[in-house]
Amino acid sequence: MEPVPVSVDAPDEQAMQTTMALEGNGAGIAQARRLAARFLTQAQAAHELPVSQRAVDLTQLVVSELVTNAHKHAPGLALMQLRIVGDLVEIMVWDSASELPVARTADAGRVGRHGLEIVKAVAQDYAVQMEPVGKRVTVRIALLDDLGGAVTGRGSL
């Protein structure tokens, strides 16, 4: 079964969002990345929101890492939701795992397992919330960089 976009809602420009259900076999990682790129392209084209290429690239990277982790560490379905929140794109991935994700300490000699380190380094916000079933990881990425090249929107959830 292929990942299916559950909804694309935009009752107003401030509430643009889409949700995708992903099976636990890992086949949906590429589709989730493509959906993220389409979502931001639509936000830019249809709603005239400024979105940098850097934001598109970082969003695809974060989506890839979060969905990969969900498939590696949690059985069954995962859900990914993308929302525009002010000048940020919010990426939420829910999975059924009951353990909190742990970023390992930096180790240049380690091959792999750097995904959460990378996500935390590029995100304006990062949070994990335990749910009655599983957990929800939420990451926010700035849609634009300022003219001096600094990332805008840095804060906490």
mmCIF file with all atom_site columns, C-alpha atoms in Angstrom:
data_model
loop_
_atom_site.group_PDB
_atom_site.id
_atom_site.type_symbol
_atom_site.label_atom_id
_atom_site.label_alt_id
_atom_site.label_comp_id
_atom_site.label_asym_id
_atom_site.label_entity_id
_atom_site.label_seq_id
_atom_site.pdbx_PDB_ins_code
_atom_site.Cartn_x
_atom_site.Cartn_y
_atom_site.Cartn_z
_atom_site.occupancy
_atom_site.B_iso_or_equiv
_atom_site.pdbx_formal_charge
_atom_site.auth_seq_id
_atom_site.auth_comp_id
_atom_site.auth_asym_id
_atom_site.auth_atom_id
_atom_site.pdbx_PDB_model_num
ATOM 1   C CA . MET A 1 1   ? 0.000  0.000  0.000  1.00 0.00 ? 1   MET A CA 1
ATOM 2   C CA . GLU A 1 2   ? 1.376  3.398  -0.953 1.00 0.00 ? 2   GLU A CA 1
ATOM 3   C CA . PRO A 1 3   ? 1.357  6.354  1.440  1.00 0.00 ? 3   PRO A CA 1
ATOM 4   C CA . VAL A 1 4   ? -1.787 8.365  0.963  1.00 0.00 ? 4   VAL A CA 1
ATOM 5   C CA . PRO A 1 5   ? -2.157 12.097 1.565  1.00 0.00 ? 5   PRO A CA 1
ATOM 6   C CA . VAL A 1 6   ? -5.018 12.209 4.037  1.00 0.00 ? 6   VAL A CA 1
ATOM 7   C CA . SER A 1 7   ? -5.874 15.885 3.628  1.00 0.00 ? 7   SER A CA 1
ATOM 8   C CA . VAL A 1 8   ? -4.717 19.189 2.287  1.00 0.00 ? 8   VAL A CA 1
ATOM 9   C CA . ASP A 1 9   ? -6.589 21.928 4.080  1.00 0.00 ? 9   ASP A CA 1
ATOM 10  C CA . ALA A 1 10  ? -6.264 25.662 3.697  1.00 0.00 ? 10  ALA A CA 1
ATOM 11  C CA . PRO A 1 11  ? -9.367 27.317 5.169  1.00 0.00 ? 11  PRO A CA 1
ATOM 12  C CA . ASP A 1 12  ? -7.184 30.413 5.411  1.00 0.00 ? 12  ASP A CA 1
ATOM 13  C CA . GLU A 1 13  ? -3.563 31.121 4.562  1.00 0.00 ? 13  GLU A CA 1
ATOM 14  C CA . GLN A 1 14  ? -2.475 30.670 8.185  1.00 0.00 ? 14  GLN A CA 1
ATOM 15  C CA . ALA A 1 15  ? -3.805 27.101 8.476  1.00 0.00 ? 15  ALA A CA 1
ATOM 16  C CA . MET A 1 16  ? -2.323 25.393 5.423  1.00 0.00 ? 16  MET A CA 1
ATOM 17  C CA . GLN A 1 17  ? -1.580 21.741 6.242  1.00 0.00 ? 17  GLN A CA 1
ATOM 18  C CA . THR A 1 18  ? -1.372 18.229 4.874  1.00 0.00 ? 18  THR A CA 1
ATOM 19  C CA . THR A 1 19  ? -1.269 14.815 6.534  1.00 0.00 ? 19  THR A CA 1
ATOM 20  C CA . MET A 1 20  ? 0.081  11.536 5.195  1.00 0.00 ? 20  MET A CA 1
ATOM 21  C CA . ALA A 1 21  ? -0.366 8.009  6.569  1.00 0.00 ? 21  ALA A CA 1
ATOM 22  C CA . LEU A 1 22  ? 2.700  5.803  6.060  1.00 0.00 ? 22  LEU A CA 1
ATOM 23  C CA . GLU A 1 23  ? 2.935  2.043  6.387  1.00 0.00 ? 23  GLU A CA 1
ATOM 24  C CA . GLY A 1 24  ? 5.713  0.661  8.550  1.00 0.00 ? 24  GLY A CA 1
ATOM 25  C CA . ASN A 1 25  ? 7.722  -0.888 5.723  1.00 0.00 ? 25  ASN A CA 1
ATOM 26  C CA . GLY A 1 26  ? 9.852  2.167  4.886  1.00 0.00 ? 26  GLY A CA 1
ATOM 27  C CA . ALA A 1 27  ? 8.643  2.453  1.298  1.00 0.00 ? 27  ALA A CA 1
ATOM 28  C CA . GLY A 1 28  ? 7.044  5.832  1.974  1.00 0.00 ? 28  GLY A CA 1
ATOM 29  C CA . ILE A 1 29  ? 10.183 7.797  2.850  1.00 0.00 ? 29  ILE A CA 1
ATOM 30  C CA . ALA A 1 30  ? 10.698 9.065  -0.708 1.00 0.00 ? 30  ALA A CA 1
ATOM 31  C CA . GLN A 1 31  ? 6.978  9.834  -1.081 1.00 0.00 ? 31  GLN A CA 1
ATOM 32  C CA . ALA A 1 32  ? 7.028  11.780 2.192  1.00 0.00 ? 32  ALA A CA 1
ATOM 33  C CA . ARG A 1 33  ? 9.988  13.832 0.930  1.00 0.00 ? 33  ARG A CA 1
ATOM 34  C CA . ARG A 1 34  ? 8.170  14.566 -2.343 1.00 0.00 ? 34  ARG A CA 1
ATOM 35  C CA . LEU A 1 35  ? 5.007  15.548 -0.478 1.00 0.00 ? 35  LEU A CA 1
ATOM 36  C CA . ALA A 1 36  ? 7.041  17.961 1.668  1.00 0.00 ? 36  ALA A CA 1
ATOM 37  C CA . ALA A 1 37  ? 8.536  19.622 -1.424 1.00 0.00 ? 37  ALA A CA 1
ATOM 38  C CA . ARG A 1 38  ? 5.111  19.858 -3.118 1.00 0.00 ? 38  ARG A CA 1
ATOM 39  C CA . PHE A 1 39  ? 3.552  21.249 0.048  1.00 0.00 ? 39  PHE A CA 1
ATOM 40  C CA . LEU A 1 40  ? 6.099  24.063 0.285  1.00 0.00 ? 40  LEU A CA 1
ATOM 41  C CA . THR A 1 41  ? 5.916  24.748 -3.455 1.00 0.00 ? 41  THR A CA 1
ATOM 42  C CA . GLN A 1 42  ? 2.135  25.051 -3.136 1.00 0.00 ? 42  GLN A CA 1
ATOM 43  C CA . ALA A 1 43  ? 2.488  27.328 -0.104 1.00 0.00 ? 43  ALA A CA 1
ATOM 44  C CA . GLN A 1 44  ? 4.728  29.567 -2.169 1.00 0.00 ? 44  GLN A CA 1
ATOM 45  C CA . ALA A 1 45  ? 2.720  29.514 -5.396 1.00 0.00 ? 45  ALA A CA 1
ATOM 46  C CA . ALA A 1 46  ? -0.886 29.405 -4.224 1.00 0.00 ? 46  ALA A CA 1
ATOM 47  C CA . HIS A 1 47  ? -0.592 31.386 -1.014 1.00 0.00 ? 47  HIS A CA 1
ATOM 48  C CA . GLU A 1 48  ? 2.317  33.656 -1.963 1.00 0.00 ? 48  GLU A CA 1
ATOM 49  C CA . LEU A 1 49  ? 4.319  32.648 1.109  1.00 0.00 ? 49  LEU A CA 1
ATOM 50  C CA . PRO A 1 50  ? 8.048  33.293 0.846  1.00 0.00 ? 50  PRO A CA 1
ATOM 51  C CA . VAL A 1 51  ? 9.893  29.952 0.980  1.00 0.00 ? 51  VAL A CA 1
ATOM 52  C CA . SER A 1 52  ? 13.645 29.658 0.444  1.00 0.00 ? 52  SER A CA 1
ATOM 53  C CA . GLN A 1 53  ? 15.231 26.732 -1.373 1.00 0.00 ? 53  GLN A CA 1
ATOM 54  C CA . ARG A 1 54  ? 17.134 26.103 1.862  1.00 0.00 ? 54  ARG A CA 1
ATOM 55  C CA . ALA A 1 55  ? 13.799 25.641 3.688  1.00 0.00 ? 55  ALA A CA 1
ATOM 56  C CA . VAL A 1 56  ? 12.643 23.120 1.070  1.00 0.00 ? 56  VAL A CA 1
ATOM 57  C CA . ASP A 1 57  ? 15.929 21.196 1.294  1.00 0.00 ? 57  ASP A CA 1
ATOM 58  C CA . LEU A 1 58  ? 16.007 21.182 5.103  1.00 0.00 ? 58  LEU A CA 1
ATOM 59  C CA . THR A 1 59  ? 12.349 20.178 5.302  1.00 0.00 ? 59  THR A CA 1
ATOM 60  C CA . GLN A 1 60  ? 12.981 17.213 3.008  1.00 0.00 ? 60  GLN A CA 1
ATOM 61  C CA . LEU A 1 61  ? 16.019 16.228 5.082  1.00 0.00 ? 61  LEU A CA 1
ATOM 62  C CA . VAL A 1 62  ? 14.102 16.406 8.359  1.00 0.00 ? 62  VAL A CA 1
ATOM 63  C CA . VAL A 1 63  ? 11.134 14.503 6.885  1.00 0.00 ? 63  VAL A CA 1
ATOM 64  C CA . SER A 1 64  ? 13.497 11.802 5.651  1.00 0.00 ? 64  SER A CA 1
ATOM 65  C CA . GLU A 1 65  ? 15.191 11.448 9.036  1.00 0.00 ? 65  GLU A CA 1
ATOM 66  C CA . LEU A 1 66  ? 11.983 11.453 11.105 1.00 0.00 ? 66  LEU A CA 1
ATOM 67  C CA . VAL A 1 67  ? 10.100 9.040  8.856  1.00 0.00 ? 67  VAL A CA 1
ATOM 68  C CA . THR A 1 68  ? 13.139 6.741  8.670  1.00 0.00 ? 68  THR A CA 1
ATOM 69  C CA . ASN A 1 69  ? 13.379 6.702  12.474 1.00 0.00 ? 69  ASN A CA 1
ATOM 70  C CA . ALA A 1 70  ? 9.665  5.975  12.794 1.00 0.00 ? 70  ALA A CA 1
ATOM 71  C CA . HIS A 1 71  ? 9.968  3.011  10.443 1.00 0.00 ? 71  HIS A CA 1
ATOM 72  C CA . LYS A 1 72  ? 13.107 1.696  12.156 1.00 0.00 ? 72  LYS A CA 1
ATOM 73  C CA . HIS A 1 73  ? 11.885 1.927  15.724 1.00 0.00 ? 73  HIS A CA 1
ATOM 74  C CA . ALA A 1 74  ? 8.092  1.569  15.647 1.00 0.00 ? 74  ALA A CA 1
ATOM 75  C CA . PRO A 1 75  ? 5.870  -1.166 14.247 1.00 0.00 ? 75  PRO A CA 1
ATOM 76  C CA . GLY A 1 76  ? 2.903  -0.357 12.055 1.00 0.00 ? 76  GLY A CA 1
ATOM 77  C CA . LEU A 1 77  ? 1.646  2.912  10.693 1.00 0.00 ? 77  LEU A CA 1
ATOM 78  C CA . ALA A 1 78  ? 3.199  6.323  11.105 1.00 0.00 ? 78  ALA A CA 1
ATOM 79  C CA . LEU A 1 79  ? 1.592  9.681  10.406 1.00 0.00 ? 79  LEU A CA 1
ATOM 80  C CA . MET A 1 80  ? 3.287  12.771 9.067  1.00 0.00 ? 80  MET A CA 1
ATOM 81  C CA . GLN A 1 81  ? 1.689  16.204 9.205  1.00 0.00 ? 81  GLN A CA 1
ATOM 82  C CA . LEU A 1 82  ? 3.049  19.382 7.647  1.00 0.00 ? 82  LEU A CA 1
ATOM 83  C CA . ARG A 1 83  ? 1.671  22.793 8.650  1.00 0.00 ? 83  ARG A CA 1
ATOM 84  C CA . ILE A 1 84  ? 2.555  26.375 7.992  1.00 0.00 ? 84  ILE A CA 1
ATOM 85  C CA . VAL A 1 85  ? 2.777  28.199 11.327 1.00 0.00 ? 85  VAL A CA 1
ATOM 86  C CA . GLY A 1 86  ? 3.610  31.859 10.762 1.00 0.00 ? 86  GLY A CA 1
ATOM 87  C CA . ASP A 1 87  ? 7.030  31.967 9.115  1.00 0.00 ? 87  ASP A CA 1
ATOM 88  C CA . LEU A 1 88  ? 7.793  28.302 9.880  1.00 0.00 ? 88  LEU A CA 1
ATOM 89  C CA . VAL A 1 89  ? 6.954  24.920 8.458  1.00 0.00 ? 89  VAL A CA 1
ATOM 90  C CA . GLU A 1 90  ? 6.026  22.479 11.204 1.00 0.00 ? 90  GLU A CA 1
ATOM 91  C CA . ILE A 1 91  ? 6.812  18.813 10.609 1.00 0.00 ? 91  ILE A CA 1
ATOM 92  C CA . MET A 1 92  ? 5.100  16.354 12.926 1.00 0.00 ? 92  MET A CA 1
ATOM 93  C CA . VAL A 1 93  ? 5.669  12.608 12.808 1.00 0.00 ? 93  VAL A CA 1
ATOM 94  C CA . TRP A 1 94  ? 3.683  10.276 15.040 1.00 0.00 ? 94  TRP A CA 1
ATOM 95  C CA . ASP A 1 95  ? 4.627  6.629  15.519 1.00 0.00 ? 95  ASP A CA 1
ATOM 96  C CA . SER A 1 96  ? 3.706  3.823  17.910 1.00 0.00 ? 96  SER A CA 1
ATOM 97  C CA . ALA A 1 97  ? 7.070  3.558  19.727 1.00 0.00 ? 97  ALA A CA 1
ATOM 98  C CA . SER A 1 98  ? 6.864  4.228  23.454 1.00 0.00 ? 98  SER A CA 1
ATOM 99  C CA . GLU A 1 99  ? 10.543 5.155  23.844 1.00 0.00 ? 99  GLU A CA 1
ATOM 100 C CA . LEU A 1 100 ? 11.899 8.671  23.493 1.00 0.00 ? 100 LEU A CA 1
ATOM 101 C CA . PRO A 1 101 ? 14.392 9.217  20.668 1.00 0.00 ? 101 PRO A CA 1
ATOM 102 C CA . VAL A 1 102 ? 17.912 9.865  21.904 1.00 0.00 ? 102 VAL A CA 1
ATOM 103 C CA . ALA A 1 103 ? 20.525 11.906 20.060 1.00 0.00 ? 103 ALA A CA 1
ATOM 104 C CA . ARG A 1 104 ? 23.947 10.343 20.471 1.00 0.00 ? 104 ARG A CA 1
ATOM 105 C CA . THR A 1 105 ? 26.957 12.448 21.304 1.00 0.00 ? 105 THR A CA 1
ATOM 106 C CA . ALA A 1 106 ? 28.909 13.668 18.298 1.00 0.00 ? 106 ALA A CA 1
ATOM 107 C CA . ASP A 1 107 ? 31.410 11.089 17.043 1.00 0.00 ? 107 ASP A CA 1
ATOM 108 C CA . ALA A 1 108 ? 33.100 11.694 13.698 1.00 0.00 ? 108 ALA A CA 1
ATOM 109 C CA . GLY A 1 109 ? 34.237 8.054  13.629 1.00 0.00 ? 109 GLY A CA 1
ATOM 110 C CA . ARG A 1 110 ? 30.719 6.633  13.940 1.00 0.00 ? 110 ARG A CA 1
ATOM 111 C CA . VAL A 1 111 ? 29.129 5.528  10.685 1.00 0.00 ? 111 VAL A CA 1
ATOM 112 C CA . GLY A 1 112 ? 25.437 6.372  10.604 1.00 0.00 ? 112 GLY A CA 1
ATOM 113 C CA . ARG A 1 113 ? 23.073 7.138  13.482 1.00 0.00 ? 113 ARG A CA 1
ATOM 114 C CA . HIS A 1 114 ? 23.569 10.898 13.166 1.00 0.00 ? 114 HIS A CA 1
ATOM 115 C CA . GLY A 1 115 ? 19.998 11.674 12.038 1.00 0.00 ? 115 GLY A CA 1
ATOM 116 C CA . LEU A 1 116 ? 18.651 13.141 15.258 1.00 0.00 ? 116 LEU A CA 1
ATOM 117 C CA . GLU A 1 117 ? 21.846 15.182 15.735 1.00 0.00 ? 117 GLU A CA 1
ATOM 118 C CA . ILE A 1 118 ? 21.301 16.649 12.261 1.00 0.00 ? 118 ILE A CA 1
ATOM 119 C CA . VAL A 1 119 ? 17.599 17.326 12.851 1.00 0.00 ? 119 VAL A CA 1
ATOM 120 C CA . LYS A 1 120 ? 18.327 19.192 16.091 1.00 0.00 ? 120 LYS A CA 1
ATOM 121 C CA . ALA A 1 121 ? 21.104 21.193 14.423 1.00 0.00 ? 121 ALA A CA 1
ATOM 122 C CA . VAL A 1 122 ? 18.934 22.501 11.563 1.00 0.00 ? 122 VAL A CA 1
ATOM 123 C CA . ALA A 1 123 ? 15.634 22.987 13.435 1.00 0.00 ? 123 ALA A CA 1
ATOM 124 C CA . GLN A 1 124 ? 14.344 26.199 14.934 1.00 0.00 ? 124 GLN A CA 1
ATOM 125 C CA . ASP A 1 125 ? 12.317 24.048 17.343 1.00 0.00 ? 125 ASP A CA 1
ATOM 126 C CA . TYR A 1 126 ? 12.406 20.374 18.304 1.00 0.00 ? 126 TYR A CA 1
ATOM 127 C CA . ALA A 1 127 ? 10.045 18.631 20.736 1.00 0.00 ? 127 ALA A CA 1
ATOM 128 C CA . VAL A 1 128 ? 8.901  15.121 21.569 1.00 0.00 ? 128 VAL A CA 1
ATOM 129 C CA . GLN A 1 129 ? 5.568  14.458 23.217 1.00 0.00 ? 129 GLN A CA 1
ATOM 130 C CA . MET A 1 130 ? 4.482  11.077 24.528 1.00 0.00 ? 130 MET A CA 1
ATOM 131 C CA . GLU A 1 131 ? 0.932  10.210 23.496 1.00 0.00 ? 131 GLU A CA 1
ATOM 132 C CA . PRO A 1 132 ? -1.508 7.655  24.972 1.00 0.00 ? 132 PRO A CA 1
ATOM 133 C CA . VAL A 1 133 ? -0.192 5.418  22.192 1.00 0.00 ? 133 VAL A CA 1
ATOM 134 C CA . GLY A 1 134 ? 3.302  6.164  20.906 1.00 0.00 ? 134 GLY A CA 1
ATOM 135 C CA . LYS A 1 135 ? 4.958  9.527  20.541 1.00 0.00 ? 135 LYS A CA 1
ATOM 136 C CA . ARG A 1 136 ? 4.877  12.652 18.433 1.00 0.00 ? 136 ARG A CA 1
ATOM 137 C CA . VAL A 1 137 ? 8.063  14.370 17.246 1.00 0.00 ? 137 VAL A CA 1
ATOM 138 C CA . THR A 1 138 ? 7.597  17.978 16.139 1.00 0.00 ? 138 THR A CA 1
ATOM 139 C CA . VAL A 1 139 ? 10.222 20.025 14.304 1.00 0.00 ? 139 VAL A CA 1
ATOM 140 C CA . ARG A 1 140 ? 9.937  23.557 12.958 1.00 0.00 ? 140 ARG A CA 1
ATOM 141 C CA . ILE A 1 141 ? 12.020 24.964 10.096 1.00 0.00 ? 141 ILE A CA 1
ATOM 142 C CA . ALA A 1 142 ? 12.176 28.645 9.083  1.00 0.00 ? 142 ALA A CA 1
ATOM 143 C CA . LEU A 1 143 ? 10.669 29.347 5.658  1.00 0.00 ? 143 LEU A CA 1
ATOM 144 C CA . LEU A 1 144 ? 13.207 32.094 4.976  1.00 0.00 ? 144 LEU A CA 1
ATOM 145 C CA . ASP A 1 145 ? 16.718 33.171 5.870  1.00 0.00 ? 145 ASP A CA 1
ATOM 146 C CA . ASP A 1 146 ? 17.263 36.847 6.633  1.00 0.00 ? 146 ASP A CA 1
ATOM 147 C CA . LEU A 1 147 ? 19.294 39.053 4.304  1.00 0.00 ? 147 LEU A CA 1
ATOM 148 C CA . GLY A 1 148 ? 22.434 38.477 6.382  1.00 0.00 ? 148 GLY A CA 1
ATOM 149 C CA . GLY A 1 149 ? 22.119 34.727 5.894  1.00 0.00 ? 149 GLY A CA 1
ATOM 150 C CA . ALA A 1 150 ? 20.983 33.912 9.444  1.00 0.00 ? 150 ALA A CA 1
ATOM 151 C CA . VAL A 1 151 ? 18.028 31.606 9.933  1.00 0.00 ? 151 VAL A CA 1
ATOM 152 C CA . THR A 1 152 ? 14.867 33.367 11.098 1.00 0.00 ? 152 THR A CA 1
ATOM 153 C CA . GLY A 1 153 ? 12.276 32.095 13.540 1.00 0.00 ? 153 GLY A CA 1
ATOM 154 C CA . ARG A 1 154 ? 14.575 30.497 16.157 1.00 0.00 ? 154 ARG A CA 1
ATOM 155 C CA . GLY A 1 155 ? 12.565 29.730 19.306 1.00 0.00 ? 155 GLY A CA 1
ATOM 156 C CA . SER A 1 156 ? 11.124 26.851 21.285 1.00 0.00 ? 156 SER A CA 1
ATOM 157 C CA . LEU A 1 157 ? 7.909  24.895 21.095 1.00 0.00 ? 157 LEU A CA 1
#
